[in-house]
Amino acid sequence: MTASRRSPRDYPAESRALVDSPVRDAVTAATLSFDGHRRRAWREVDVEAWRDWAEGVKRHALTHLADLLEEAEARLVERGATVHWAESAEDARRIVREIARGRVERAVKGKSMLSEELGVNAALEDEGIQVLETDLGEFVIQLLDEPPSHIVGPAIHRDLEEIQGLFAERFGTPPDASPEALATCARDHLRGAFLTAELGVTGGNFLVAETGSVVLVENEGNIRLTTSRPGIHVALVGIEKVLPRWSDVAGFVQLTTRTATGQPVANYVSLLQGPRRSEPDGPEEIHVVLVDNGRTGILADPVMWEALRCVRCGACLNVCPVYRQTGGHPYGFAYSGPIGAVLAPAFLGLDEAKELPYASTLCGACGDVCPVRIPLPELLLEWRRRAVAQGLAPAAESAGIRSYAALAKRPGWFALAARALGIVPGLRSSRSLPVVGSWVRERGPLEPSRPSFRPPEDAPDEVQASDARAPDGSRLRDASEGGTSP
Amino acid sequence: MAARWRRVLAGDDRPVVLPSGSCAAMARHGIPRLLGAEEEEVAGRNEGEAEAAAPVYELAEYLVEVLGVEVEGGGASASAAGREPLVGGLEGVRVAYHHGCHALRELGVREAPLRLLRAAGATLVEWTAAEECCGFGGLFAVKLPHVSAAMADRKLDALAASGPVDVLTSADGGCLMQLGGRASRRPSGPTPRVVHLATLLWEARGKA
């Protein structure tokens, strides 16, 4: 997997390449569809009350995280699960390898963004274990050896035609196979693996402290199968996924599914509550790996800790006008879109990820749809403030902004500069000057308005209504002066 | 710049009206927040925002909610203020309104510009991407020009797909530069006239 060579530093170049590709249309269609479903599903409930409640529960959970994690561990152990604590990605990979070593030839996986973040697949493959992704979207990107492009739909950047071509090449399906035929082909391919794999790996949507339950939601049934047949199960759960009470589950599952795909509830909701006892199915061993990998560091950040409320619904990606032009690959990180742009600097450091907070127009659409009210636009802006304060913004950019501020505070100089822009030949239409060139190449020459909206320099500070001019130079008249036209 | 704003307007409680959603959002929220943060640093006070000075309005918001100009017959407040009501002038003109992000999401200004256009008799064109960001984003437009252009293209494609349009208008100059500029670079098709809401309404008033 090429995942480890990706970096947010490549966002400008990668995004430039993708805006002219089929990815743009495929991602736009998929995200508009998801968002349309979310809108309908949100209208059916008192969603603002749900969001307030969910935000409150998560704030409480994060504020009491250590206690809740210990409670979760105690309940899990009581039920017969083995709990592991992974401080780093390397720890997590080592833990999973040690669980599997010598006993596993084949592993089946439910979709887990955390496993992508940690690089778990590669770790298992290094042990000579065959890893099969069983979620259809993950199955597709595994065949393509690509990272996921979206948090919920990993393969939305590929359109039907591309997937038809892929399956025809790998499995001999007809080139015009329907989506149902493609799904059936994948199903047939995977069914044997479910029955013979020694290890099942999933993530965890939520971990309930009160009962030690790992909650998993899905639509395809692959998680049901992954957690039923293999004798060993590993659930990778980020520590921020903890919910305090059993009674929190219903609300969070419904809010997450309504927001992610517009479904009142996912097709399957599975609860891992320990290894099988007298049941005919279920793993004999359950391992829950509680993963930190930088989360406690984020928790300690008085501003960024709010991003840990994320339930990985993907709604912010679905409304982001920037994300939909390229899909997730240019972000160079497991998580993309607005939440990815906020988490990447938190996980990777601002120097490595500084391009991402600027991969936004701060339009605010993401903050409007977050089910747990993460103030994403404010967090993006805060990363920018920190980048400037730490001297990470490009020197030319900072100098340019300081120059602009110097002009803007001095009306005489500003007027001079504005006039220069209008007079100096080539300044407004240059395709090669910095800043102006970037504008002109995509949008044509800058055209100043005539007459200017600015009052003349010798105008008194207080402009009387009778002095004001209309765009055509005519005087504005008060209604009291009579007449209806200037 | 925020400090200068406060200095220039000190002691003046007249409303400040800005023909720009992004500038109005900055003046109403951004500047107090900057000044409040600065005061917090200097004086150790825990203030989220500095004390508000004069009220700040975006132009359409002011015309509709304060002056009441769009109501047929002017409304009591418009007549009392000696202002003329806005009636007619854009009959038969197919107008698409672009909702700039700051006006829409930061100021909550959504209906006011539409009400003004309806009062002027314009035919408002419904288009699917009307509330999506145009891709200007200030620095974004020149830092990531290709993504910015792709965002403008999405809006303009959606507009072209909605049927014939005579005028594309908005309350934000940046958005209009972005959309108008990009429209002039696109290879094909007729493009609507791109003009600021204030100019459009002024022209309507001239013809009424």
XYZ file of C-alpha atoms in Angstrom:
694
model
C 0.000 0.000 0.000
C 1.296 3.396 -0.937
C -0.455 4.980 2.046
C 2.705 5.759 3.975
C 4.113 7.956 1.207
C 1.120 10.290 1.190
C 1.350 13.697 2.787
C -0.853 16.755 3.189
C 2.074 18.754 1.783
C 1.048 17.477 -1.635
C -2.479 18.940 -1.452
C -1.877 21.848 -3.887
C -0.334 19.682 -6.599
C -2.645 16.704 -6.085
C -5.795 18.813 -6.047
C -4.749 20.599 -9.206
C -4.392 17.273 -11.010
C -7.738 15.922 -9.849
C -10.043 18.841 -10.659
C -9.793 17.947 -14.352
C -10.433 14.238 -13.832
C -13.561 12.021 -13.652
C -13.079 12.006 -9.878
C -14.677 15.456 -9.633
C -17.983 14.376 -11.175
C -18.067 11.062 -9.314
C -17.428 12.655 -5.919
C -19.846 15.522 -6.592
C -22.660 13.129 -7.508
C -22.059 10.903 -4.471
C -21.776 13.727 -1.934
C -24.854 15.538 -3.251
C -26.750 12.275 -2.938
C -25.601 11.668 0.648
C -26.389 15.259 1.589
C -29.844 15.103 0.044
C -30.615 12.015 2.106
C -29.337 13.716 5.241
C -31.547 16.749 4.703
C -34.663 14.596 4.383
C -33.756 12.504 7.404
C -32.995 15.577 9.510
C -36.319 17.198 8.635
C -38.147 14.203 10.090
C -36.890 14.752 13.625
C -36.178 17.591 16.050
C -32.586 17.469 14.935
C -31.432 20.614 16.756
C -32.455 19.051 20.069
C -30.708 15.806 19.092
C -27.536 17.700 18.187
C -27.575 19.633 21.469
C -27.997 16.379 23.395
C -25.257 14.565 21.469
C -22.824 17.448 21.879
C -23.509 17.443 25.614
C -22.964 13.703 26.006
C -19.687 13.826 24.080
C -18.417 16.853 26.018
C -19.133 14.984 29.227
C -17.538 11.780 27.963
C -14.348 13.529 26.858
C -14.143 15.468 30.105
C -14.309 12.196 32.053
C -12.484 10.048 29.557
C -9.991 8.337 31.835
C -12.677 7.150 34.274
C -14.963 5.994 31.470
C -12.187 4.066 29.746
C -11.352 2.255 32.987
C -15.027 1.448 33.475
C -15.233 0.145 29.895
C -12.155 -1.998 30.413
C -13.545 -3.497 33.632
C -16.852 -4.399 31.944
C -15.103 -5.834 28.886
C -12.852 -7.996 31.030
C -15.848 -9.201 33.058
C -17.424 -10.344 29.817
C -14.313 -12.228 28.837
C -12.739 -9.851 26.340
C -9.039 -9.008 26.400
C -8.299 -5.290 26.502
C -5.114 -3.838 25.049
C -3.956 -0.225 25.298
C -2.082 1.110 22.267
C -0.398 4.435 22.829
C 0.964 4.744 19.288
C 0.227 3.373 15.831
C 3.312 1.216 16.176
C 1.964 -0.221 19.444
C -1.345 -1.009 17.779
C 0.324 -2.761 14.852
C 2.525 -4.783 17.206
C -0.486 -5.802 19.312
C -2.457 -6.970 16.297
C 0.531 -8.878 14.901
C 1.105 -10.623 18.217
C -2.549 -11.622 18.499
C -2.414 -13.123 15.000
C 1.093 -14.570 14.924
C 1.308 -18.254 14.161
C -2.437 -18.772 14.212
C -3.829 -16.825 11.290
C -3.463 -17.310 7.549
C -6.352 -15.162 6.513
C -8.158 -12.177 8.018
C -11.471 -10.605 7.041
C -12.024 -6.924 7.775
C -14.985 -4.690 8.311
C -14.474 -1.090 7.288
C -12.379 0.768 9.833
C -10.961 4.223 9.232
C -8.856 3.741 12.349
C -7.185 0.701 10.797
C -6.330 2.948 7.834
C -4.910 5.580 10.205
C -2.790 2.945 11.960
C -1.617 0.994 8.901
C -2.933 -2.301 10.311
C -3.402 -4.082 6.975
C 0.256 -3.752 6.068
C 1.247 -5.006 9.524
C -0.813 -8.165 9.079
C 0.466 -8.687 5.556
C 4.031 -8.460 6.891
C 3.187 -11.550 8.978
C 2.260 -13.363 5.799
C -1.460 -13.019 6.505
C -3.884 -12.435 3.650
C -6.151 -9.524 4.504
C -9.530 -9.249 2.771
C -11.611 -6.114 2.978
C -15.261 -7.132 3.039
C -17.044 -3.769 2.798
C -17.777 -3.358 -0.920
C -16.199 0.093 -1.172
C -13.097 -1.057 0.740
C -13.020 -4.201 -1.442
C -12.864 -1.990 -4.536
C -10.066 0.242 -3.257
C -8.140 -2.798 -2.072
C -8.253 -4.127 -5.644
C -7.063 -0.699 -6.854
C -4.429 -0.421 -4.097
C -5.744 3.033 -3.239
C -6.518 4.710 0.065
C -10.152 5.579 0.908
C -11.439 8.807 -0.630
C -14.313 9.398 1.828
C -14.939 8.470 5.445
C -18.166 6.542 4.771
C -17.944 5.637 1.057
C -14.294 4.803 0.379
C -14.698 4.360 -3.386
C -17.012 7.257 -4.297
C -14.227 8.734 -6.414
C -14.680 5.886 -8.900
C -17.722 5.846 -11.143
C -19.700 2.811 -12.226
C -17.906 2.506 -15.542
C -14.506 2.311 -13.844
C -15.722 -0.337 -11.410
C -17.310 -2.347 -14.215
C -13.945 -2.273 -16.000
C -12.107 -3.302 -12.839
C -14.381 -6.283 -12.135
C -14.339 -7.370 -15.788
C -10.561 -7.424 -15.662
C -10.216 -9.204 -12.306
C -13.260 -11.480 -12.214
C -14.442 -11.758 -15.793
C -17.792 -10.093 -15.236
C -19.430 -8.595 -18.351
C -18.244 -5.016 -19.054
C -21.800 -3.687 -18.622
C -22.560 -5.609 -15.419
C -25.206 -3.936 -13.233
C -24.411 -2.768 -9.694
C -26.358 -5.791 -8.398
C -24.263 -8.145 -10.536
C -21.046 -6.521 -9.318
C -22.157 -6.821 -5.688
C -23.069 -10.477 -6.246
C -19.641 -11.106 -7.727
C -17.948 -9.570 -4.685
C -20.252 -11.512 -2.385
C -19.364 -14.812 -4.034
C -15.688 -13.936 -3.848
C -15.858 -13.076 -0.154
C -18.274 -15.721 1.118
C -15.621 -18.406 1.236
C -13.251 -16.091 3.101
C -15.806 -15.456 5.881
C -16.076 -19.203 6.422
C -12.357 -19.928 6.514
C -10.691 -16.826 7.971
C -9.208 -17.334 11.403
C -9.266 -13.630 12.277
C -11.899 -10.901 11.987
C -10.947 -7.230 12.361
C -13.304 -4.293 12.754
C -13.268 -0.827 14.151
C -15.855 0.398 16.629
C -18.405 3.148 16.124
C -18.991 3.481 19.857
C -17.750 1.836 23.049
C -20.220 1.871 25.922
C -18.510 2.299 29.282
C -21.450 1.123 31.374
C -21.704 -2.270 29.687
C -18.417 -2.788 27.847
C -20.229 -3.047 24.492
C -18.573 -2.304 21.163
C -21.239 -0.913 18.823
C -20.873 -1.466 15.088
C -23.184 -0.112 12.391
C -23.237 -1.211 8.739
C -25.489 -1.758 5.755
C -24.035 -4.733 3.950
C -23.921 -7.502 6.548
C -20.192 -7.945 6.153
C -19.568 -6.961 9.769
C -22.151 -9.512 10.911
C -20.272 -12.203 9.035
C -16.869 -10.881 10.102
C -17.914 -11.097 13.750
C -19.679 -14.461 13.489
C -17.396 -17.073 11.956
C -13.715 -16.327 12.618
C -12.521 -17.652 15.971
C -10.532 -14.547 16.871
C -11.857 -11.015 16.722
C -9.963 -7.743 17.044
C -11.892 -4.491 17.477
C -9.821 -1.331 17.061
C -11.423 1.554 18.927
C -10.169 5.113 19.265
C -10.401 6.203 22.908
C -12.616 9.134 21.934
C -15.386 6.726 20.864
C -16.509 6.123 24.452
C -20.131 6.760 25.393
C -20.960 6.748 29.103
C -24.269 4.847 29.218
C -26.125 2.082 27.459
C -29.002 4.514 27.037
C -26.778 6.763 24.901
C -26.490 4.166 22.140
C -29.929 4.513 20.564
C -29.655 8.257 20.126
C -26.102 8.208 18.794
C -26.741 5.384 16.330
C -29.813 7.114 14.924
C -28.216 10.575 14.752
C -25.109 9.160 13.079
C -26.968 7.120 10.469
C -29.448 9.893 9.682
C -26.551 12.276 9.207
C -24.282 9.936 7.273
C -26.700 8.395 4.764
C -30.157 9.582 5.711
C -31.166 6.236 7.204
C -33.212 6.269 10.421
C -30.997 3.373 11.507
C -28.341 1.290 9.750
C -29.366 -2.043 8.239
C -27.389 -3.896 10.899
C -26.449 -2.740 14.366
C -24.116 -5.218 16.052
C -22.998 -5.285 19.649
C -19.862 -7.109 20.672
C -20.287 -8.076 24.289
C -17.605 -10.671 24.830
C -16.654 -13.989 23.257
C -19.220 -16.728 22.580
C -20.460 -18.643 25.558
C -23.146 -21.121 24.607
C -24.014 -19.508 21.275
C -23.280 -21.462 18.060
C -21.614 -18.454 16.437
C -19.267 -15.728 17.512
C -15.555 -15.490 18.184
C -13.945 -17.546 20.917
C -11.565 -14.709 21.617
C -12.357 -11.008 21.529
C -9.595 -8.416 21.716
C -10.455 -4.737 22.090
C -7.529 -2.463 21.284
C -8.016 0.983 22.803
C -6.019 3.378 20.645
C -4.522 6.718 21.636
C -2.165 7.594 18.734
C -2.195 11.296 19.641
C -5.749 11.600 20.954
C -4.781 12.448 24.519
C -2.562 15.197 23.125
C -5.528 16.634 21.237
C -7.704 16.258 24.330
C -5.286 18.510 26.206
C -5.629 21.243 23.561
C -8.207 23.747 24.884
C -9.440 24.565 21.377
C -8.904 21.452 19.287
C -10.353 18.960 21.797
C -13.773 19.750 20.327
C -12.797 17.794 17.213
C -12.698 14.602 19.274
C -16.505 14.587 19.370
C -16.437 13.416 15.760
C -18.615 10.361 15.060
C -17.149 9.846 11.587
C -20.433 10.425 9.765
C -18.870 12.166 6.750
C -21.517 14.902 6.604
C -18.937 17.659 6.559
C -17.332 16.053 3.500
C -20.721 15.816 1.839
C -21.358 19.564 2.008
C -17.818 20.796 1.466
C -17.589 22.643 -1.871
C -13.797 22.248 -1.819
C -13.755 18.511 -1.018
C -16.235 17.701 -3.749
C -13.909 18.990 -6.480
C -11.239 16.383 -5.702
C -12.361 13.706 -3.264
C -10.151 12.708 -0.367
C -6.821 11.640 -1.865
C -5.120 15.074 -2.077
C -5.495 15.479 1.699
C -2.797 12.825 2.118
C -4.291 11.584 5.385
C -6.716 8.875 6.444
C -9.407 11.480 7.123
C -10.214 14.115 4.524
C -12.595 16.998 4.008
C -13.154 19.534 6.782
C -12.645 17.106 9.686
C -9.508 15.781 8.004
C -8.189 19.325 7.621
C -8.726 19.873 11.363
C -7.389 16.500 12.533
C -4.335 16.256 10.279
C -2.426 19.122 11.951
C -3.472 17.722 15.335
C -2.157 14.235 14.541
C 0.736 14.993 12.195
C 1.839 18.399 13.417
C 1.150 21.766 11.851
C 4.376 21.863 9.862
C 3.478 18.636 8.033
C -0.205 19.444 7.556
C -0.350 23.226 7.215
C -1.735 23.163 3.656
C -5.014 21.662 4.806
C -6.493 24.445 6.946
C -6.004 26.643 3.885
C -7.796 24.133 1.636
C -11.022 25.884 2.555
C -12.903 29.086 1.810
C -14.302 29.045 5.372
C -17.763 28.998 3.814
C -19.243 27.530 7.003
C -21.268 24.715 5.428
C -19.450 22.043 7.459
C -20.206 23.581 10.837
C -23.883 23.735 9.916
C -24.152 19.968 9.418
C -21.950 18.477 12.133
C -24.254 16.311 14.282
C -22.169 16.969 17.393
C -21.651 20.667 16.660
C -17.907 20.698 16.165
C -17.117 24.331 15.224
C -15.110 23.239 12.183
C -14.742 26.660 10.506
C -13.448 28.155 13.762
C -10.980 25.305 14.203
C -9.672 25.748 10.649
C -9.193 29.458 11.318
C -7.442 28.689 14.601
C -4.965 26.431 12.791
C -4.238 29.304 10.423
C -3.646 31.675 13.345
C -1.244 29.154 14.841
C 0.548 28.659 11.519
C 1.128 32.404 11.225
C 2.145 32.727 14.887
C 4.644 29.871 14.474
C 6.130 31.377 11.331
C 4.867 28.533 9.151
C 2.936 30.646 6.677
C 4.903 31.357 3.491
C 7.049 34.461 3.999
C 5.825 36.101 0.817
C 2.212 35.587 1.864
C 2.714 37.131 5.299
C 4.622 40.037 3.778
C 1.863 40.563 1.234
C -0.812 40.666 3.910
C 1.194 43.084 6.039
C 1.618 45.336 2.993
C -2.096 45.223 2.342
C -2.819 46.145 5.951
C -0.345 49.045 5.766
C -2.162 50.384 2.705
C -5.619 49.770 4.074
C -4.924 51.797 7.206
C -3.839 54.793 5.133
C -6.618 56.034 2.841
C -4.286 58.246 0.789
C -1.883 55.391 -0.009
C -4.777 53.014 -0.654
C -6.293 55.398 -3.166
C -2.913 55.750 -4.880
C -2.518 51.980 -5.124
C -6.034 51.575 -6.474
C -5.342 54.210 -9.111
C -2.035 52.536 -10.030
C -3.887 49.289 -10.564
C -6.051 51.104 -13.063
C -3.279 53.023 -14.833
C -0.109 50.930 -14.940
C -0.343 48.858 -18.108
C -0.329 45.128 -17.628
C -0.791 45.215 -13.866
C -4.424 44.169 -14.064
C -4.038 41.626 -16.809
C -0.671 40.035 -16.140
C -0.690 36.261 -16.242
C 2.775 35.953 -14.731
C 2.956 38.326 -11.752
C 2.479 36.684 -8.349
C -1.070 36.839 -7.000
C -2.425 38.825 -9.965
C -1.252 36.099 -12.354
C -3.022 33.360 -10.380
C -6.197 35.394 -10.578
C -5.950 36.376 -14.219
C -5.123 32.924 -15.583
C -8.386 31.470 -14.276
C -10.661 34.517 -14.354
C -9.440 37.094 -16.833
C -8.174 40.638 -16.219
C -9.215 42.592 -13.136
C -11.652 45.286 -14.137
C -11.995 48.299 -11.876
C -15.468 49.766 -11.762
C -16.137 53.131 -13.347
C -16.961 55.387 -11.653
C -15.249 54.233 -8.499
C -17.415 53.574 -5.458
C -14.865 55.463 -3.367
C -15.663 59.141 -2.795
C -13.034 61.546 -4.237
C -10.113 62.308 -1.924
C -11.213 65.863 -1.392
C -14.714 64.823 -0.302
C -15.534 65.925 3.244
C -15.566 63.180 5.882
C -19.278 63.551 6.262
C -20.928 63.186 2.894
C -24.335 64.785 2.759
C -27.107 62.884 1.054
C -27.266 65.685 -1.475
C -23.620 65.103 -2.452
C -23.961 61.382 -3.086
C -23.829 60.141 -6.648
C -25.453 57.246 -8.432
C -23.471 54.867 -10.674
C -24.319 56.984 -13.690
C -23.015 60.114 -12.022
C -26.477 61.531 -11.357
C -27.291 62.950 -7.958
C -29.196 60.930 -5.414
C -32.286 62.808 -4.340
C -34.246 62.460 -1.173
C -37.907 61.546 -1.679
C -38.802 64.737 0.096
C -37.396 66.704 -2.819
C -40.124 65.286 -5.028
C -40.009 63.324 -8.260
C -39.266 59.657 -8.650
C -36.268 59.576 -10.931
C -32.768 60.887 -10.363
C -7.038 47.422 11.011
C -9.602 46.442 13.632
C -8.142 49.027 16.001
C -8.404 51.668 13.295
C -12.035 50.755 12.705
C -12.762 51.277 16.375
C -10.850 54.568 16.425
C -12.577 55.997 13.340
C -16.033 55.090 14.574
C -15.486 55.952 18.240
C -18.375 57.907 19.667
C -20.456 57.555 16.505
C -23.553 55.492 17.046
C -25.025 55.826 13.562
C -25.595 52.462 11.886
C -22.843 51.313 9.552
C -24.223 49.843 6.340
C -21.945 47.755 4.111
C -22.783 46.609 0.581
C -20.844 43.432 1.258
C -21.827 40.388 3.300
C -18.238 39.458 4.078
C -17.316 42.969 5.212
C -20.478 43.214 7.312
C -19.724 39.850 8.938
C -16.203 41.013 9.714
C -17.435 44.295 11.158
C -20.191 42.686 13.201
C -18.372 39.589 14.497
C -14.744 39.469 13.430
C -13.629 42.891 14.607
C -15.232 42.683 18.079
C -13.728 39.232 18.476
C -10.260 40.488 17.511
C -10.564 43.496 19.784
C -11.953 41.371 22.594
C -9.088 38.917 22.305
C -6.626 41.776 22.315
C -8.236 43.303 25.409
C -8.237 39.911 27.068
C -4.511 39.633 26.480
C -3.813 43.153 27.681
C -6.116 43.335 30.675
C -6.574 39.666 31.547
C -10.325 40.038 31.312
C -12.350 37.108 30.118
C -14.366 38.805 27.398
C -15.423 36.973 24.297
C -16.132 40.085 22.296
C -15.441 43.734 22.908
C -18.367 45.984 23.615
C -20.229 46.568 20.384
C -20.046 50.053 18.955
C -22.473 51.153 16.291
C -24.777 48.515 14.824
C -23.522 47.017 11.584
C -25.785 45.979 8.710
C -25.383 44.419 5.337
C -27.156 46.589 2.746
C -30.116 44.353 1.825
C -30.667 43.567 5.483
C -30.784 47.298 6.260
C -33.101 48.162 3.402
C -35.601 45.442 4.283
C -35.441 45.085 8.037
C -34.728 48.653 9.093
C -36.097 50.849 6.309
C -38.811 48.457 5.170
C -38.448 49.626 1.565
C -39.648 46.520 -0.175
C -43.188 46.478 1.079
C -45.788 47.648 -1.437
C -46.665 51.218 -0.568
C -43.452 51.648 1.340
C -44.462 50.590 4.788
C -44.819 53.016 7.641
C -41.134 53.197 8.461
C -40.088 53.895 4.877
C -42.573 56.753 4.422
C -41.859 58.158 7.838
C -38.168 58.294 6.991
C -38.971 60.159 3.803
C -37.733 57.325 1.633
C -39.316 56.021 -1.510
C -40.579 52.434 -1.563
C -38.936 50.027 -3.944
C -41.576 49.007 -6.439
C -41.040 47.486 -9.845
C -38.391 48.188 -12.445
C -37.174 44.643 -13.147
C -40.299 43.179 -14.721
C -39.459 40.438 -17.183
C -35.849 40.281 -16.047
C -34.727 36.757 -15.092
C -32.460 37.149 -12.096
C -30.396 34.460 -10.377
C -29.297 35.363 -6.864
C -26.036 33.984 -5.491
C -26.039 33.696 -1.698
C -22.572 34.643 -0.493
C -21.396 32.533 2.438
C -20.856 35.293 4.987
C -24.217 36.939 4.397
C -26.007 33.582 4.429
C -24.300 31.698 7.222
C -22.664 34.297 9.397
C -25.288 37.035 9.233
C -28.343 34.899 8.542
C -29.304 37.153 5.619
C -31.225 34.973 3.199
C -34.622 36.448 2.477
C -33.857 40.176 2.396
C -32.138 40.267 -1.022
C -34.803 37.991 -2.518
C -37.577 40.206 -1.160
C -35.941 43.259 -2.699
C -35.709 41.555 -6.079
C -39.328 40.390 -5.907
C -40.460 43.884 -4.954
C -38.630 45.141 -8.025
C -40.677 42.698 -10.103
C -37.812 40.434 -11.118
C -38.387 36.797 -12.081
C -36.244 34.895 -9.602
C -34.539 31.880 -11.155
C -34.272 28.784 -8.968
C -30.929 27.058 -9.302
C -29.527 24.103 -7.401
C -26.148 25.527 -6.409
C -27.438 28.946 -5.327
C -26.239 28.566 -1.730
C -22.911 26.897 -2.462
C -19.642 28.735 -2.024
C -18.444 30.397 -5.238
C -14.810 29.562 -4.522
C -13.505 33.106 -3.918
C -12.582 32.761 -0.245
C -10.157 35.696 -0.333
C -6.650 34.283 -0.269
C -7.973 30.875 -1.338
C -8.640 32.172 -4.864
C -4.942 32.772 -5.474
C -3.470 30.081 -3.208
C -5.513 27.274 -4.796
C -6.632 28.840 -8.081
C -7.540 25.566 -9.789
C -9.824 24.354 -7.051
C -11.283 27.866 -6.839
C -11.968 27.903 -10.582
C -13.523 24.420 -10.387
C -15.895 25.669 -7.676
C -16.930 28.629 -9.834
C -17.412 26.266 -12.781
C -19.756 24.114 -10.718
C -21.912 27.157 -9.917
C -21.898 28.396 -13.503
C -22.708 24.916 -14.885
C -25.626 24.644 -12.465
C -26.781 28.108 -13.504
C -26.607 27.256 -17.195
C -28.611 24.097 -16.538
C -31.407 26.037 -14.828
C -32.555 27.738 -18.011
C -32.218 31.227 -19.451
C -30.874 33.840 -17.042
C -30.458 37.566 -17.744
C -28.656 38.673 -14.599
C -26.555 37.000 -11.931
C -26.413 39.118 -8.813
C -25.213 38.982 -5.218
C -24.515 41.164 -2.229
C -20.785 40.503 -2.290
C -18.241 42.046 -4.615
C -15.716 39.241 -4.159
C -18.230 36.604 -5.245
C -19.175 38.703 -8.268
C -15.545 39.166 -9.308
C -15.066 35.419 -9.003
C -18.188 34.334 -10.884
C -18.108 37.139 -13.444
C -14.406 36.702 -14.058
C -14.708 32.947 -14.471
C -17.734 33.311 -16.727
C -15.676 35.488 -19.040
C -13.011 32.747 -19.279
C -15.333 29.856 -20.004
C -15.198 28.690 -23.549
C -18.833 28.291 -24.394
C -22.344 29.547 -24.028
C -24.056 32.844 -23.381
C -23.358 34.258 -19.943
C -25.670 36.440 -17.887
C -24.765 39.943 -16.890
C -23.010 39.871 -13.528
C -23.780 42.886 -11.354
C -23.992 43.860 -7.702
C -27.434 43.856 -6.096
C -27.175 47.551 -5.247
C -26.425 48.511 -8.839
C -29.251 46.319 -10.136
C -31.779 47.792 -7.714
C -30.574 51.325 -8.442
C -31.133 50.768 -12.135
C -34.569 49.346 -11.364
C -35.388 52.456 -9.392
C -34.347 54.603 -12.329
C -36.736 52.824 -14.657
C -39.699 52.630 -12.288
